[in-house]
């Protein structure tokens, strides 16, 4: 879509919270991006409007059959005051992969990228500058046709909203306790595990509630067939370091292809670390812990960047990793990615896009 973006400016601007008061996903900027889709027209009417509610018929398809996809990426203010998006092209590609699986019409990648750049540019004053803070960008597509039949809808809206978010680790990185989940699964081969779609999150709420009640912050899902192979955390991909090898489950259809996962793997390979994208059973992880070769476990995701895992609990057994301390590669990866995001080091990989 090469149509010009129509801009309607907000007449009243909201008060911006102080960087120290920012949380996650509670405050939204003054404007949002929208475009509509109809079968006969394709994507049309790209526009930036004042942030506000969408009005939808109660029969709207998305409310009933969950035809919805989203993305989550961030813009950062560097020490030089400039604003950069982190790997937006990768997120656009993934939005379109999710679209194909959920029968949502794809967006022209150049148009989708332009929507992110133009909206963030207009809202650049909302990008916080303190260490660890960012502007979270949430592109979403939902089916808008009012129709109760089960088939792909004939109308959609694409929207992008922005939310300034606070530091994920205001008191420094803290290793998390994770419950290895045997009772529930997240995905099965052939299912929608690799799509970023709301239904996967609806399905994850009960397992997470049960894990929280038992004192754990997160859940590590096992594969849906054997309940043995480790898969992912549900909001993060997982990496384990056994001896000198870093192992992460392969992109075989049941886990999300994390952009942070990809960035971490690229850095590890550049550093000469042995990296394997392969299946790994929870039994292999436990065996390594018993023989003392399980050195580090961390999660990767846009929200936390890198999240150290201090403890895994499986079938009632607690496995403490690296004495509950942050491992070397865990810390090094976190620092390396954050340095690129905030332009503290030159971006030699083309991962950031200045807006
Ligand atoms: C978004 C997401 C991730 C992390 O992906 P990033 O691109 O690194 O943010 C991991 N797992 C699931 C299920 C997700 O939805």
Short mmCIF file of C-alpha atoms and ligand atoms in Angstrom, two decimals:
data_model
loop_
_atom_site.label_atom_id
_atom_site.label_comp_id
_atom_site.label_asym_id
_atom_site.label_seq_id
_atom_site.Cartn_x
_atom_site.Cartn_y
_atom_site.Cartn_z
CA UNK A 1 0.00 0.00 0.00
CA UNK A 2 1.64 3.24 -1.10
CA UNK A 3 -1.27 5.52 -0.11
CA UNK A 4 -0.24 8.58 1.90
CA UNK A 5 -0.79 8.33 5.65
CA UNK A 6 -3.57 10.68 6.75
CA UNK A 7 -2.79 12.37 10.08
CA UNK A 8 -5.37 13.73 12.52
CA UNK A 9 -3.63 15.26 15.50
CA UNK A 10 -4.87 14.99 19.07
CA UNK A 11 -6.15 18.35 20.32
CA UNK A 12 -5.25 17.68 23.94
CA UNK A 13 -1.97 16.02 24.88
CA UNK A 14 -1.80 13.65 27.85
CA UNK A 15 0.60 14.22 30.74
CA UNK A 16 3.68 12.03 30.37
CA UNK A 17 4.64 9.99 33.44
CA UNK A 18 8.13 10.36 34.90
CA UNK A 19 10.56 7.65 33.81
CA UNK A 20 10.71 6.37 37.40
CA UNK A 21 6.93 5.92 37.50
CA UNK A 22 6.67 3.84 34.34
CA UNK A 23 5.35 0.28 34.57
CA UNK A 24 4.44 -2.03 31.66
CA UNK A 25 1.45 -1.54 29.40
CA UNK A 26 -0.55 0.88 31.52
CA UNK A 27 0.00 4.21 29.75
CA UNK A 28 -0.55 4.85 26.04
CA UNK A 29 0.61 7.73 23.88
CA UNK A 30 -1.55 10.40 22.21
CA UNK A 31 -1.91 8.75 18.81
CA UNK A 32 -2.41 5.36 17.18
CA UNK A 33 -1.97 4.05 13.66
CA UNK A 34 -4.84 2.36 11.82
CA UNK A 35 -5.54 0.79 8.41
CA UNK A 36 -8.57 -1.18 7.26
CA UNK A 37 -8.95 -4.23 5.06
CA UNK A 38 -11.87 -5.28 2.95
CA UNK A 39 -11.81 -8.17 0.56
CA UNK A 40 -12.65 -5.99 -2.45
CA UNK A 41 -10.18 -3.21 -1.59
CA UNK A 42 -7.24 -4.85 0.14
CA UNK A 43 -5.58 -2.73 2.86
CA UNK A 44 -6.67 0.91 2.65
CA UNK A 45 -6.97 4.23 4.46
CA UNK A 46 -3.70 4.25 6.45
CA UNK A 47 -4.02 6.90 9.12
CA UNK A 48 -2.75 8.24 12.40
CA UNK A 49 -5.49 9.35 14.77
CA UNK A 50 -5.86 10.40 18.39
CA UNK A 51 -5.57 7.32 20.64
CA UNK A 52 -9.02 6.08 21.56
CA UNK A 53 -11.54 3.23 21.68
CA UNK A 54 -12.52 1.11 18.70
CA UNK A 55 -16.25 0.68 18.25
CA UNK A 56 -17.14 -2.84 17.18
CA UNK A 57 -20.38 -4.74 16.66
CA UNK A 58 -20.88 -7.51 19.27
CA UNK A 59 -21.01 -10.01 16.41
CA UNK A 60 -17.48 -9.04 15.30
CA UNK A 61 -15.61 -12.19 14.36
CA UNK A 62 -12.57 -11.61 16.60
CA UNK A 63 -14.71 -11.69 19.77
CA UNK A 64 -15.96 -15.17 18.98
CA UNK A 65 -13.27 -17.09 17.13
CA UNK A 66 -10.11 -15.18 18.07
CA UNK A 67 -8.84 -14.32 14.62
CA UNK A 68 -6.15 -11.98 15.94
CA UNK A 69 -2.38 -11.59 15.75
CA UNK A 70 0.06 -9.16 17.29
CA UNK A 71 3.69 -8.15 17.65
CA UNK A 72 5.75 -6.60 20.40
CA UNK A 73 8.89 -4.56 19.77
CA UNK A 74 10.60 -1.56 21.28
CA UNK A 75 12.01 1.85 20.42
CA UNK A 76 14.88 3.20 22.52
CA UNK A 77 16.33 6.63 23.10
CA UNK A 78 20.09 6.46 22.77
CA UNK A 79 22.62 8.50 24.72
CA UNK A 80 22.76 10.70 21.59
CA UNK A 81 19.05 11.54 22.04
CA UNK A 82 18.09 9.74 18.82
CA UNK A 83 15.25 7.22 18.72
CA UNK A 84 15.76 3.78 17.20
CA UNK A 85 13.52 0.77 16.67
CA UNK A 86 15.13 -2.59 17.39
CA UNK A 87 14.91 -5.06 14.48
CA UNK A 88 11.51 -3.83 13.23
CA UNK A 89 11.87 -5.66 9.89
CA UNK A 90 12.11 -8.99 11.75
CA UNK A 91 8.92 -8.20 13.65
CA UNK A 92 7.09 -7.28 10.45
CA UNK A 93 8.18 -10.58 8.85
CA UNK A 94 6.91 -12.46 11.87
CA UNK A 95 3.60 -10.57 11.87
CA UNK A 96 3.08 -11.82 8.33
CA UNK A 97 4.03 -15.40 9.29
CA UNK A 98 1.44 -15.25 12.07
CA UNK A 99 -1.05 -13.78 9.59
CA UNK A 100 -0.67 -16.74 7.22
CA UNK A 101 -1.33 -19.27 9.98
CA UNK A 102 -4.45 -17.46 11.26
CA UNK A 103 -5.81 -16.74 7.72
CA UNK A 104 -5.36 -12.98 8.11
CA UNK A 105 -4.38 -11.05 4.97
CA UNK A 106 -0.69 -10.11 5.01
CA UNK A 107 0.50 -6.54 5.13
CA UNK A 108 2.92 -5.16 2.61
CA UNK A 109 6.18 -5.28 4.63
CA UNK A 110 7.32 -1.84 3.49
CA UNK A 111 3.98 -0.36 4.45
CA UNK A 112 4.01 -2.07 7.86
CA UNK A 113 7.53 -0.81 8.53
CA UNK A 114 6.50 2.70 7.49
CA UNK A 115 3.53 2.58 9.86
CA UNK A 116 5.87 1.87 12.80
CA UNK A 117 8.41 4.50 11.82
CA UNK A 118 5.85 7.25 11.15
CA UNK A 119 3.91 6.64 14.38
CA UNK A 120 7.03 6.49 16.56
CA UNK A 121 8.37 9.60 14.81
CA UNK A 122 5.18 11.52 15.61
CA UNK A 123 5.30 10.30 19.23
CA UNK A 124 9.06 10.62 19.70
CA UNK A 125 8.68 12.82 22.79
CA UNK A 126 7.09 9.80 24.48
CA UNK A 127 10.26 7.69 24.21
CA UNK A 128 11.78 7.72 27.69
CA UNK A 129 15.53 8.14 28.05
CA UNK A 130 16.50 6.59 31.39
CA UNK A 131 18.50 3.37 31.47
CA UNK A 132 16.29 0.34 30.83
CA UNK A 133 13.23 2.29 29.70
CA UNK A 134 11.74 2.14 26.20
CA UNK A 135 8.68 2.76 24.10
CA UNK A 136 6.83 -0.53 23.59
CA UNK A 137 5.23 -0.88 20.15
CA UNK A 138 2.21 -3.15 19.76
CA UNK A 139 1.07 -3.80 16.17
CA UNK A 140 -2.15 -5.86 16.07
CA UNK A 141 -4.52 -7.20 13.43
CA UNK A 142 -8.06 -8.32 14.28
CA UNK A 143 -11.00 -9.59 12.22
CA UNK A 144 -13.72 -6.92 12.21
CA UNK A 145 -16.45 -8.48 10.09
CA UNK A 146 -19.72 -8.84 12.05
CA UNK A 147 -20.45 -12.48 11.23
CA UNK A 148 -20.85 -15.60 13.37
CA UNK A 149 -19.95 -18.21 10.77
CA UNK A 150 -16.63 -20.00 11.09
CA UNK A 151 -14.50 -18.93 8.15
CA UNK A 152 -11.82 -16.29 7.62
CA UNK A 153 -13.38 -12.84 8.02
CA UNK A 154 -13.65 -10.49 5.06
CA UNK A 155 -12.74 -7.34 7.01
CA UNK A 156 -9.86 -6.50 9.36
CA UNK A 157 -8.27 -3.60 11.13
CA UNK A 158 -4.53 -3.20 11.63
CA UNK A 159 -3.62 -0.91 14.49
CA UNK A 160 -0.44 0.11 16.26
CA UNK A 161 -0.41 1.49 19.79
CA UNK A 162 2.56 2.71 21.81
CA UNK A 163 3.26 2.48 25.52
CA UNK A 164 6.24 3.93 27.40
CA UNK A 165 7.58 1.22 29.69
CA UNK A 166 9.84 1.28 32.71
CA UNK A 167 13.03 -0.65 33.35
CA UNK A 168 12.35 -4.39 33.60
CA UNK A 169 15.05 -4.72 36.24
CA UNK A 170 14.78 -1.54 38.36
CA UNK A 171 16.66 -3.29 41.19
CA UNK A 172 19.07 -5.20 38.97
CA UNK A 173 18.65 -8.58 37.32
CA UNK A 174 17.09 -11.15 39.59
CA UNK A 175 17.15 -14.87 38.68
CA UNK A 176 13.64 -16.32 38.44
CA UNK A 177 12.17 -19.59 39.67
CA UNK A 178 10.50 -21.61 36.94
CA UNK A 179 8.10 -24.52 37.19
CA UNK A 180 8.60 -27.19 34.53
CA UNK A 181 4.99 -27.84 33.53
CA UNK A 182 3.80 -31.39 33.06
CA UNK A 183 0.09 -30.90 33.57
CA UNK A 184 -0.60 -28.44 30.72
CA UNK A 185 0.96 -28.02 27.29
CA UNK A 186 1.22 -24.90 25.17
CA UNK A 187 1.40 -26.25 21.65
CA UNK A 188 1.43 -29.39 19.54
CA UNK A 189 3.00 -30.00 16.12
CA UNK A 190 0.61 -28.65 13.51
CA UNK A 191 -1.02 -26.26 16.00
CA UNK A 192 -0.59 -22.51 16.42
CA UNK A 193 2.39 -22.45 18.80
CA UNK A 194 4.56 -20.57 16.33
CA UNK A 195 1.97 -17.82 15.70
CA UNK A 196 1.86 -14.74 17.90
CA UNK A 197 -1.86 -14.97 18.50
CA UNK A 198 -3.91 -14.06 21.55
CA UNK A 199 -5.36 -17.55 21.97
CA UNK A 200 -1.97 -18.90 22.99
CA UNK A 201 -1.96 -16.40 25.84
CA UNK A 202 -5.51 -17.22 26.92
CA UNK A 203 -4.42 -20.86 27.16
CA UNK A 204 -1.38 -19.93 29.27
CA UNK A 205 -3.28 -18.12 32.04
CA UNK A 206 -4.37 -21.12 34.09
CA UNK A 207 -0.95 -22.82 34.05
CA UNK A 208 0.63 -19.49 35.06
CA UNK A 209 -1.89 -18.96 37.88
CA UNK A 210 -1.19 -22.42 39.26
CA UNK A 211 2.56 -21.84 39.01
CA UNK A 212 2.25 -18.47 40.80
CA UNK A 213 0.21 -20.07 43.58
CA UNK A 214 3.04 -22.58 44.01
CA UNK A 215 5.64 -19.79 44.27
CA UNK A 216 7.02 -19.72 40.73
CA UNK A 217 7.31 -16.70 38.43
CA UNK A 218 7.07 -18.55 35.12
CA UNK A 219 6.27 -21.86 33.50
CA UNK A 220 8.59 -23.87 31.25
CA UNK A 221 6.48 -25.83 28.79
CA UNK A 222 7.38 -29.29 27.55
CA UNK A 223 6.42 -30.65 24.13
CA UNK A 224 2.76 -31.55 23.77
CA UNK A 225 3.35 -35.11 22.56
CA UNK A 226 5.86 -36.67 24.96
CA UNK A 227 5.91 -33.98 27.66
CA UNK A 228 9.65 -34.42 27.73
CA UNK A 229 11.38 -32.00 25.32
CA UNK A 230 11.77 -28.44 26.64
CA UNK A 231 9.99 -25.86 24.49
CA UNK A 232 9.68 -22.31 25.77
CA UNK A 233 8.39 -20.18 28.62
CA UNK A 234 5.29 -18.80 26.88
CA UNK A 235 6.54 -15.22 26.73
CA UNK A 236 10.20 -16.08 26.31
CA UNK A 237 12.37 -18.60 24.51
CA UNK A 238 14.74 -20.69 26.61
CA UNK A 239 18.47 -21.39 26.39
CA UNK A 240 20.54 -23.76 28.52
CA UNK A 241 24.29 -23.93 28.81
CA UNK A 242 25.67 -27.39 29.45
CA UNK A 243 29.45 -27.46 29.69
CA UNK A 244 30.57 -25.19 26.88
CA UNK A 245 27.54 -25.74 24.64
CA UNK A 246 24.49 -23.47 24.52
CA UNK A 247 21.38 -25.40 23.54
CA UNK A 248 18.01 -24.00 22.51
CA UNK A 249 15.02 -25.82 21.03
CA UNK A 250 14.75 -25.62 17.21
CA UNK A 251 12.10 -23.62 15.34
CA UNK A 252 10.06 -26.66 14.42
CA UNK A 253 6.55 -25.22 14.56
CA UNK A 254 5.64 -25.36 18.24
CA UNK A 255 7.65 -22.43 19.63
CA UNK A 256 7.68 -18.79 18.73
CA UNK A 257 10.60 -17.60 16.60
CA UNK A 258 11.78 -14.98 19.06
CA UNK A 259 13.67 -12.00 17.68
CA UNK A 260 15.66 -11.83 20.93
CA UNK A 261 16.40 -15.55 20.52
CA UNK A 262 17.78 -14.79 17.07
CA UNK A 263 19.85 -11.85 18.34
CA UNK A 264 21.30 -13.93 21.20
CA UNK A 265 22.20 -16.81 18.88
CA UNK A 266 23.90 -14.43 16.43
CA UNK A 267 25.99 -12.86 19.22
CA UNK A 268 26.94 -16.21 20.75
CA UNK A 269 28.10 -17.47 17.35
CA UNK A 270 30.13 -14.29 16.79
CA UNK A 271 31.76 -14.84 20.17
CA UNK A 272 32.74 -18.36 19.13
CA UNK A 273 30.41 -20.09 21.58
CA UNK A 274 29.22 -23.55 20.49
CA UNK A 275 25.49 -23.19 19.83
CA UNK A 276 23.03 -25.98 19.04
CA UNK A 277 19.46 -25.49 17.94
CA UNK A 278 18.28 -28.96 18.80
CA UNK A 279 15.71 -30.90 20.75
CA UNK A 280 16.65 -31.37 24.38
CA UNK A 281 14.74 -33.37 26.97
CA UNK A 282 14.12 -32.16 30.50
CA UNK A 283 15.82 -35.45 31.53
CA UNK A 284 19.02 -34.29 29.81
CA UNK A 285 18.85 -30.94 31.66
CA UNK A 286 18.34 -32.72 35.00
CA UNK A 287 21.14 -35.18 34.29
CA UNK A 288 23.47 -32.25 33.52
CA UNK A 289 22.44 -30.55 36.76
CA UNK A 290 23.23 -33.75 38.69
CA UNK A 291 26.69 -34.11 37.17
CA UNK A 292 27.40 -30.40 37.64
CA UNK A 293 27.61 -29.47 33.95
CA UNK A 294 24.40 -27.39 33.81
CA UNK A 295 26.02 -23.97 34.05
CA UNK A 296 23.39 -21.42 33.01
CA UNK A 297 19.76 -21.17 31.97
CA UNK A 298 18.16 -18.00 30.62
CA UNK A 299 15.08 -16.82 28.82
CA UNK A 300 15.04 -14.41 25.85
CA UNK A 301 12.24 -12.01 24.96
CA UNK A 302 11.62 -8.37 24.05
CA UNK A 303 10.23 -7.43 27.48
CA UNK A 304 13.12 -8.64 29.65
CA UNK A 305 15.77 -9.02 26.91
CA UNK A 306 17.55 -11.75 28.90
CA UNK A 307 16.08 -13.28 32.04
CA UNK A 308 18.36 -15.40 34.22
CA UNK A 309 16.80 -18.60 35.57
CA UNK A 310 17.97 -19.39 39.09
CA UNK A 311 15.86 -22.45 39.74
CA UNK A 312 13.88 -25.09 37.87
CA UNK A 313 11.38 -27.32 39.61
CA UNK A 314 10.45 -30.63 37.99
CA UNK A 315 8.33 -33.37 39.57
CA UNK A 316 8.91 -31.86 42.99
CA UNK A 317 12.68 -31.71 42.57
CA UNK A 318 14.34 -28.28 42.83
CA UNK A 319 17.31 -27.69 40.58
CA UNK A 320 19.34 -24.65 41.58
CA UNK A 321 21.38 -23.27 38.69
CA UNK A 322 24.75 -21.61 39.22
CA UNK A 323 23.90 -21.25 42.95
CA UNK A 324 21.04 -18.96 41.91
CA UNK A 325 23.46 -16.37 40.56
CA UNK A 326 23.55 -14.74 37.13
CA UNK A 327 25.82 -16.70 34.76
CA UNK A 328 28.62 -15.23 32.61
CA UNK A 329 26.95 -15.59 29.23
CA UNK A 330 23.59 -14.49 30.65
CA UNK A 331 25.08 -11.21 31.84
CA UNK A 332 27.22 -10.72 28.75
CA UNK A 333 24.29 -11.25 26.37
CA UNK A 334 22.08 -8.85 28.28
CA UNK A 335 24.72 -6.13 28.23
CA UNK A 336 25.59 -6.67 24.56
CA UNK A 337 21.97 -6.44 23.39
CA UNK A 338 21.12 -3.43 25.56
CA UNK A 339 24.28 -1.65 24.35
CA UNK A 340 23.20 -2.11 20.72
CA UNK A 341 19.61 -1.03 21.48
CA UNK A 342 20.77 2.19 23.13
CA UNK A 343 23.53 2.82 20.57
CA UNK A 344 26.25 2.66 23.21
CA UNK A 345 28.21 0.59 20.66
CA UNK A 346 28.09 0.91 16.85
CA UNK A 347 25.35 -1.14 15.20
CA UNK A 348 27.43 -3.30 12.84
CA UNK A 349 24.57 -5.73 12.13
CA UNK A 350 21.86 -3.40 10.91
CA UNK A 351 19.63 -4.24 13.88
CA UNK A 352 18.48 -0.72 14.69
CA UNK A 353 16.45 1.67 12.58
CA UNK A 354 16.62 5.34 13.40
CA UNK A 355 13.28 7.10 13.18
C1 LIG B 1 6.75 -12.80 21.76
C2 LIG B 1 7.04 -14.16 22.29
C3 LIG B 1 8.34 -14.60 22.61
C4 LIG B 1 9.55 -13.70 22.54
O1 LIG B 1 9.81 -13.21 21.26
P1 LIG B 1 10.69 -11.89 21.07
O2 LIG B 1 10.60 -11.62 19.60
O3 LIG B 1 12.06 -12.23 21.49
O4 LIG B 1 10.07 -10.83 21.90
C5 LIG B 1 8.51 -15.91 23.02
N1 LIG B 1 7.46 -16.76 23.13
C6 LIG B 1 6.21 -16.37 22.84
C7 LIG B 1 5.11 -17.34 22.96
C8 LIG B 1 5.95 -15.07 22.42
O5 LIG B 1 4.70 -14.70 22.14
#
